[in-house]
Amino acid sequence: MYIRFKSCVTQETQTAEEIDDALKIAGCNFEQLSIAVEKLEHVQTHAKEKTDSIIETLEKEFDQLFTSLDSRKKKLCEEVVKHTQDNLSKVIMAKDYIEEKKTNLDAAMKIAKELKLAPSLRIYCDLSQIIRTLKLTYESELSEISSLKLENFPRLNMNCSEMIRMLNNIGKIEFKDSTKSYHQENEIGEKYYKKEAFSCHDMHLSPEEKKVDVSVLTNEASLAPLHGKTKMHLEAKNFQSKKEVVTKTIAALPQMGSSPDVIIEEIIEENVESPPELVLVSHVIHPCHFYVRKYSQIKDAILLEKKMNQICNKSLHLKPSDILELGTRIYVNSIENGMWCRGTIMELIPIESKDIQIPGSTTKYPVCEVALIQIFMIDFGNSEVFIVPGVDDSHVRPEHVGEQRVVLKNLCLILRKPESPTEGLLSDTQPFAQPCSLKDIVPPNPNKGWGKEAKMEFLKMVNSKAVLMKVFREEDGILIVDLQKPPTNKISSDMPVSLTDTLVFMELARFRSQSPRSQDEKNMTLHYNPPVLPKELMDVSVVVCHINSPTDFYLQLVESLDFLFLLKTMEEFYKHEDGENLQIFCPVEGQPCVAKFEDGVWYRAKVTGLPGNQEVEVKYVDFGNTAKITLKEMRKIKDEFLDPPEKAIKCKLAYVEPCKKTTKWPQEAKEKFEEKTQDKFMTCSIIKILEDNVLVVELFDSLGAPGMTPTSINAQLVKEGLASYEAGYTIKEKSKKPVEVWDPSLEEIISNEVNNLNGVSTKSLPTENVQSLCNMELPVHICSVISPEKIYVQWLLTENLLNSLEEKMAATYENSKWEPVKWEHDMHCAVKVRDKNQWQRGQVITVVTETMVKVLLYDVGLEVEVSIDCLRKLEENLKTMGRLSLECSLVDIRPTGGSEKWTATACDCLSLYLTGAVATISIQENSAMWPLPVKIFCRDEKGDRVDVSRYLIKKGLALREKRTNEVGNSDSASKKSQEIPLETEGSVVTKCIEVTSDATCDRKAADSSEHEVCEVKEKITQPRTSGCYKPPTIPDREIFDAVVSSIGDDGTIFVVPKLSETELIKMMNEIQNSLKCLGLLEPYFWKKGEACAVRGSDTVWYRGRVLEVVGGTIRVQYLDHGLIEKIPQCHLYPIVLYPDTPQLCIPCWLHNTTPVGNVWQPDAIGFLQELLSKREVEIHIMKLPENPWGKLSVHLYFDGMSLSFFMAYHKYCTFEHCEEIFKAKTIDYNKKFEEENWEISFEELLLSETETPVLPQYLSSSLPPPEELYAVQVKHVISPNEMYICLDSGENCHHQGETGDTGISCESGSESLDEVLRRLNRNVEAFLPLTDFRTEMPCLAEYDDGIWYRAKIVCIKEFNPLVVLVQFVDYGSTEKLTTHRLRQIPLPLLQYPTRAMKVLLAGFKPPARDTGKARIPYCPKWSMEALWAMIDCLQGKQLYASSLAQAPEQVVTLYEDEQYPVHMSLVEMGLADRDE
């Protein structure tokens, strides 16, 4: 038995050991299998990643290849078009010339035929000339035409077959079992892809670098010459580009070692763009031929002008025998530029009788033999033609028509030949005029060339303006450029104003190629942020803003406060902006902008199309509608208006489609959809969001009552037969939302509370109702906003009650008759609202008149004034329903500015944002207060929750106010303040920091300034009372010296006594040492009159006092200086510095002095600030103030003169003559010291040259008697009908000689005025500086050209430094000059009458309708456009005048060519009206 048991145990043990061994082996195997699986998974993942990487690389490389091929195609097309246009340009010119000859010949033939039929007409024409014209031969022209050979047109050579074969086999995929050679080929291919075929970085490599790449790619440096080269190029006769070209070599992959390599040569234009530069356009022939001068060379140009004037005025006139040679340099007195200019002789035409020239010789003639000379001004770019009188018109060629032509008797007067010394002086100055051409544009019609309109628009945009020039390249010395408007403000310029694009957009030019411009030449446009979309399966409140169809409409989320503020801000900005700097000249598709709608309001938009005719199609991004507008109705958009996302969200109705399987919606369906959604708050259920951000939605007209299913607009359209459900849609599943049974919801609680309200006599909710709703978020509709303390809201669930009440009111009062009732305060009534044609319940607030009553419509929260015939007694059964609107008040905020009343800005802003919005309220107090203390929450356009109270605080329209239960015992604690001692060098000065604390003042000095600052920071945020300083201490003397520290806006003069200056400096130094690092202040709410430390703009700390809290800034007065500024809150600290030191500046006002209008005007304040700032004055105390903080009544003297007298002299005030005008300044001096050290000599004061001569005024010129026509010149234009003129030199001399009013005759042998001035200018330094600046004082004044002219003093403009306004009496213009540019005038110059006479032009007046144009600042009745037009009418023309009146003002009529009144041009342009 035992043996058997033992054997069983042994057998069992062996079996267990075998199982253990087997499990160990299995565990090892399982572990190895797991490792193998992980390895295989890793291999699989790695292979997938490699495959995805290769595919991505292939797609990228092939995309670059396609882009490269497309770019090459565009370049070839552009080359063909450009070459053709260049070839045809000469043909077009020849054609125009031949057609002109043909027209002239045809006209001569017609005249000859008429003369043949009517011999009597022959006496009226030159028959011999006509016969010569008919006999003229055109052999030369015809021979040139016959010899004209058409140039070969470009020929395209492009062998694509081998290229296609190569592309079919491009790229190889290598695997591990490939041969080594194939592996090498794949590496070559990879390198080829990276470095050559798909790279844009090698576009400008040198040919040497290209060869290196080719040698690497071929993998064999010693290969035989390449076979089968394919070249793609353009061939044409006599066509060779003068541009720099780079041969770009692209090496193709070897095709399995058998196909030959292929090299493609490309001609690449080197477009090395230089940085933009400011230039001035000096002369325009047409948009592809104009000249510019660099803005940076203005000083050099002025210096050159002075040198030219000096050289030409000193050099001798040309002699008739002097030789003029074609192509040489000449100096000319330019008529167009009005100065001596450098020029080049471009053409010389001799008088016919002298026209003898040896063939092949240089063209040169004596001056006396020249009939016509054309000179090119190298510094301006224009050409001028000078003609000798009596020369036949045959000398004037067609090319001279467009140039400035002047007929001169003597060419020697306007020409100077450069002499070798002067030529060397100017040789270093390069010509300023640079020829330019706009890039890539040609005339819209090549056969007609550039029109006048293109030139006029070009000049209009660049004339007299600095523009930005962007240079693209240079061709034959001509810069290929584009002109752009330089930036003038911080408005985002997503597309700069390009002159090239503008001319093309205005259809005055076109691009050379019709193909679109390359992407790198376009400016990337900015974009709006996309609209913020609600999430799927979410219900939101919306307003439908635009409908195209039920499956294409736009809606806005109603929970958006900032959107309304954005609209108002944008309207205000663009309504007051003149638009000159925001104008868009050339819009592009997708460009954001601001566009004016039909209602005249500006809205955000973007360009969606360019239909032509200078119209633009835009889409209003916040509403979804589109419109066609003109360029005048669009502006650039500011950054702040670009950032907010678009508000209009594109949607389509879910589950529905047009009836009868049509693709278009009928008009009836669209109209019905508009009717159901227009001007209503809708509930939108988001079903799905499509890929293009289009929402698939179901619209409901209201939330409905609890337990009821909302009405679906989608279902209504189907029910009325205007739509059908989509295929596969089941009505049972989706037509109605499932009705589920839940516990009583918040809506049901509110509904029960509304239905259980007391009658209309009770304003507030019962206490138990308030307790049940307190601190719950309740949905409401904001129906009226009076102020933050008075907001009327309705429960969202009261809409059905309102509708029911309206029906009852209409049934009761619709046909009722008015009965006389004596209305009294608080009486309930029924009110007819005529605007809405509705009857509503109301309560009488006040009886305004016998017929007018002010009532409160308490169901909607509106206060209106109505006539008593609109009132009826309210039936008792209508009083049982409670008021449907609740009066609420925002908590935790108070008005700004220290006032208890809300500002109109805060009320208007809140009303604009909240009226009509859907929001949630939270009742804050657990008591039946009225109005209800609430917090109001909305959602912004991002869907974020916004607390309206915090929103007002953020906008600076409200301040935070802590509740009383949180403040505790602050009133008792606020009576104490803690003083913190701040250690200074050698002493401890006590500063008081106002905090609320029960602790006593700690007067121990701190160990270090860091410890003091920490203590300040710990105490500063506690509640405190307003600190105060001591009033200023007035000196005990009646007369004391002081320094003026500042001038107040009301004319208050703040002075610091000289005795207090040392104390002020010492205190300021101690303050700076003590307040070095206060750190950032935690949120702090300032009060009016509170003491503080102010950190000024000069980073210096001052003592200050708060005057007013305005939004995020605080109006502060610097206590010891009197200056008042608006300071950001971060620069203030609530510390009372030196409370025992009184205010060191004293406010003063002038005794017995009354300003004009009883208030100091702004110009008088500015005058006082400029005159007295930091100036030492003498103060005479006349009357002490009644209030210690009041103003001291004083007499003030500066430099011994009374300030009151000085201000009265300048007509800023009036004063009583009870003071001395001049006061001798008392000076304390030591008489002994004076006798010993002072040596005073009065001899020099008696010298004759130090005497200031007493000079008479200038003699005035007079105009000839009325009805006499005389030649005049316009010297200075003030406005279109007011200017300075002078008689022409001949007329002037003749007239003065006849009148003899001055005793001077121009016919006498004495020097002329010009000669005297020219002689005096050579030695002007000999004249004494001007020291007498009385009004009308004659003097010599230096003009900008460095020449001295006669002038007179008008007034003193500035005092430090002294700047005087003078008028140049011979020209009429005025200028502000410093004293070093004024000299005493010699007496002989006063005997010449003034040349310039101020006149008014008769015959025209400002137009009656001339709105929308920029005005002349000093004469707003005229526009700037009229001023420029008048200047154009006067410039460069011979003018005549006829006097109409000479007293009280000289009135004349100005004529052009003795017949045509000058002002008629303005009348025809609509810039003026005729004045009969």
PDB file of N, CA and C in Angstrom, residues 824-853:
ATOM      1  N   GLU A 824     -54.358 111.563 -14.820  1.00  0.00           N
ATOM      2  CA  GLU A 824     -53.516 111.936 -13.693  1.00  0.00           C
ATOM      3  C   GLU A 824     -52.344 110.962 -13.575  1.00  0.00           C
ATOM      4  N   HIS A 825     -51.409 111.333 -12.713  1.00  0.00           N
ATOM      5  CA  HIS A 825     -50.206 110.530 -12.505  1.00  0.00           C
ATOM      6  C   HIS A 825     -50.573 109.118 -12.023  1.00  0.00           C
ATOM      7  N   ASP A 826     -49.884 108.110 -12.572  1.00  0.00           N
ATOM      8  CA  ASP A 826     -49.998 106.689 -12.212  1.00  0.00           C
ATOM      9  C   ASP A 826     -51.301 106.040 -12.690  1.00  0.00           C
ATOM     10  N   MET A 827     -52.094 106.712 -13.484  1.00  0.00           N
ATOM     11  CA  MET A 827     -53.308 106.080 -14.010  1.00  0.00           C
ATOM     12  C   MET A 827     -52.938 105.089 -15.106  1.00  0.00           C
ATOM     13  N   HIS A 828     -53.641 103.941 -15.140  1.00  0.00           N
ATOM     14  CA  HIS A 828     -53.422 102.944 -16.171  1.00  0.00           C
ATOM     15  C   HIS A 828     -54.291 103.253 -17.383  1.00  0.00           C
ATOM     16  N   CYS A 829     -53.778 102.949 -18.560  1.00  0.00           N
ATOM     17  CA  CYS A 829     -54.492 103.307 -19.780  1.00  0.00           C
ATOM     18  C   CYS A 829     -54.114 102.347 -20.897  1.00  0.00           C
ATOM     19  N   ALA A 830     -54.890 102.415 -21.963  1.00  0.00           N
ATOM     20  CA  ALA A 830     -54.562 101.728 -23.207  1.00  0.00           C
ATOM     21  C   ALA A 830     -54.051 102.775 -24.188  1.00  0.00           C
ATOM     22  N   VAL A 831     -52.908 102.526 -24.811  1.00  0.00           N
ATOM     23  CA  VAL A 831     -52.235 103.508 -25.663  1.00  0.00           C
ATOM     24  C   VAL A 831     -52.157 102.961 -27.080  1.00  0.00           C
ATOM     25  N   LYS A 832     -52.521 103.803 -28.037  1.00  0.00           N
ATOM     26  CA  LYS A 832     -52.374 103.414 -29.434  1.00  0.00           C
ATOM     27  C   LYS A 832     -51.036 103.920 -29.955  1.00  0.00           C
ATOM     28  N   VAL A 833     -50.190 102.971 -30.350  1.00  0.00           N
ATOM     29  CA  VAL A 833     -48.882 103.309 -30.911  1.00  0.00           C
ATOM     30  C   VAL A 833     -49.059 103.414 -32.419  1.00  0.00           C
ATOM     31  N   ARG A 834     -49.052 104.646 -32.918  1.00  0.00           N
ATOM     32  CA  ARG A 834     -49.392 104.866 -34.333  1.00  0.00           C
ATOM     33  C   ARG A 834     -48.343 104.254 -35.270  1.00  0.00           C
ATOM     34  N   ASP A 835     -47.060 104.272 -34.851  1.00  0.00           N
ATOM     35  CA  ASP A 835     -46.018 103.752 -35.742  1.00  0.00           C
ATOM     36  C   ASP A 835     -46.237 102.282 -36.047  1.00  0.00           C
ATOM     37  N   LYS A 836     -46.665 101.511 -35.051  1.00  0.00           N
ATOM     38  CA  LYS A 836     -46.872 100.076 -35.240  1.00  0.00           C
ATOM     39  C   LYS A 836     -48.337  99.711 -35.422  1.00  0.00           C
ATOM     40  N   ASN A 837     -49.221 100.711 -35.273  1.00  0.00           N
ATOM     41  CA  ASN A 837     -50.659 100.474 -35.380  1.00  0.00           C
ATOM     42  C   ASN A 837     -51.088  99.392 -34.394  1.00  0.00           C
ATOM     43  N   GLN A 838     -50.633  99.545 -33.152  1.00  0.00           N
ATOM     44  CA  GLN A 838     -50.934  98.573 -32.107  1.00  0.00           C
ATOM     45  C   GLN A 838     -51.482  99.290 -30.878  1.00  0.00           C
ATOM     46  N   TRP A 839     -52.272  98.521 -30.091  1.00  0.00           N
ATOM     47  CA  TRP A 839     -52.733  98.995 -28.782  1.00  0.00           C
ATOM     48  C   TRP A 839     -51.923  98.284 -27.708  1.00  0.00           C
ATOM     49  N   GLN A 840     -51.361  99.079 -26.763  1.00  0.00           N
ATOM     50  CA  GLN A 840     -50.550  98.505 -25.698  1.00  0.00           C
ATOM     51  C   GLN A 840     -50.966  99.129 -24.369  1.00  0.00           C
ATOM     52  N   ARG A 841     -50.656  98.383 -23.301  1.00  0.00           N
ATOM     53  CA  ARG A 841     -50.965  98.869 -21.958  1.00  0.00           C
ATOM     54  C   ARG A 841     -49.913  99.880 -21.517  1.00  0.00           C
ATOM     55  N   GLY A 842     -50.327 100.861 -20.737  1.00  0.00           N
ATOM     56  CA  GLY A 842     -49.399 101.878 -20.274  1.00  0.00           C
ATOM     57  C   GLY A 842     -49.829 102.487 -18.964  1.00  0.00           C
ATOM     58  N   GLN A 843     -48.964 103.350 -18.423  1.00  0.00           N
ATOM     59  CA  GLN A 843     -49.221 104.045 -17.169  1.00  0.00           C
ATOM     60  C   GLN A 843     -48.736 105.468 -17.319  1.00  0.00           C
ATOM     61  N   VAL A 844     -49.576 106.416 -16.889  1.00  0.00           N
ATOM     62  CA  VAL A 844     -49.262 107.829 -17.042  1.00  0.00           C
ATOM     63  C   VAL A 844     -48.109 108.197 -16.101  1.00  0.00           C
ATOM     64  N   ILE A 845     -47.074 108.813 -16.679  1.00  0.00           N
ATOM     65  CA  ILE A 845     -45.947 109.296 -15.873  1.00  0.00           C
ATOM     66  C   ILE A 845     -46.170 110.751 -15.490  1.00  0.00           C
ATOM     67  N   THR A 846     -46.364 111.604 -16.482  1.00  0.00           N
ATOM     68  CA  THR A 846     -46.634 113.029 -16.240  1.00  0.00           C
ATOM     69  C   THR A 846     -47.602 113.527 -17.300  1.00  0.00           C
ATOM     70  N   VAL A 847     -48.325 114.576 -16.951  1.00  0.00           N
ATOM     71  CA  VAL A 847     -49.196 115.275 -17.906  1.00  0.00           C
ATOM     72  C   VAL A 847     -48.402 116.474 -18.414  1.00  0.00           C
ATOM     73  N   VAL A 848     -47.961 116.390 -19.670  1.00  0.00           N
ATOM     74  CA  VAL A 848     -47.105 117.433 -20.234  1.00  0.00           C
ATOM     75  C   VAL A 848     -47.899 118.709 -20.485  1.00  0.00           C
ATOM     76  N   THR A 849     -48.948 118.596 -21.275  1.00  0.00           N
ATOM     77  CA  THR A 849     -49.855 119.721 -21.555  1.00  0.00           C
ATOM     78  C   THR A 849     -51.280 119.206 -21.449  1.00  0.00           C
ATOM     79  N   GLU A 850     -52.222 120.054 -21.820  1.00  0.00           N
ATOM     80  CA  GLU A 850     -53.614 119.630 -21.770  1.00  0.00           C
ATOM     81  C   GLU A 850     -53.904 118.545 -22.801  1.00  0.00           C
ATOM     82  N   THR A 851     -53.105 118.504 -23.843  1.00  0.00           N
ATOM     83  CA  THR A 851     -53.358 117.535 -24.909  1.00  0.00           C
ATOM     84  C   THR A 851     -52.266 116.478 -25.039  1.00  0.00           C
ATOM     85  N   MET A 852     -51.148 116.609 -24.318  1.00  0.00           N
ATOM     86  CA  MET A 852     -50.035 115.670 -24.425  1.00  0.00           C
ATOM     87  C   MET A 852     -49.758 115.040 -23.066  1.00  0.00           C
ATOM     88  N   VAL A 853     -49.509 113.728 -23.075  1.00  0.00           N
ATOM     89  CA  VAL A 853     -49.256 112.965 -21.857  1.00  0.00           C
ATOM     90  C   VAL A 853     -48.042 112.073 -22.092  1.00  0.00           C
TER      91      VAL A 853
END
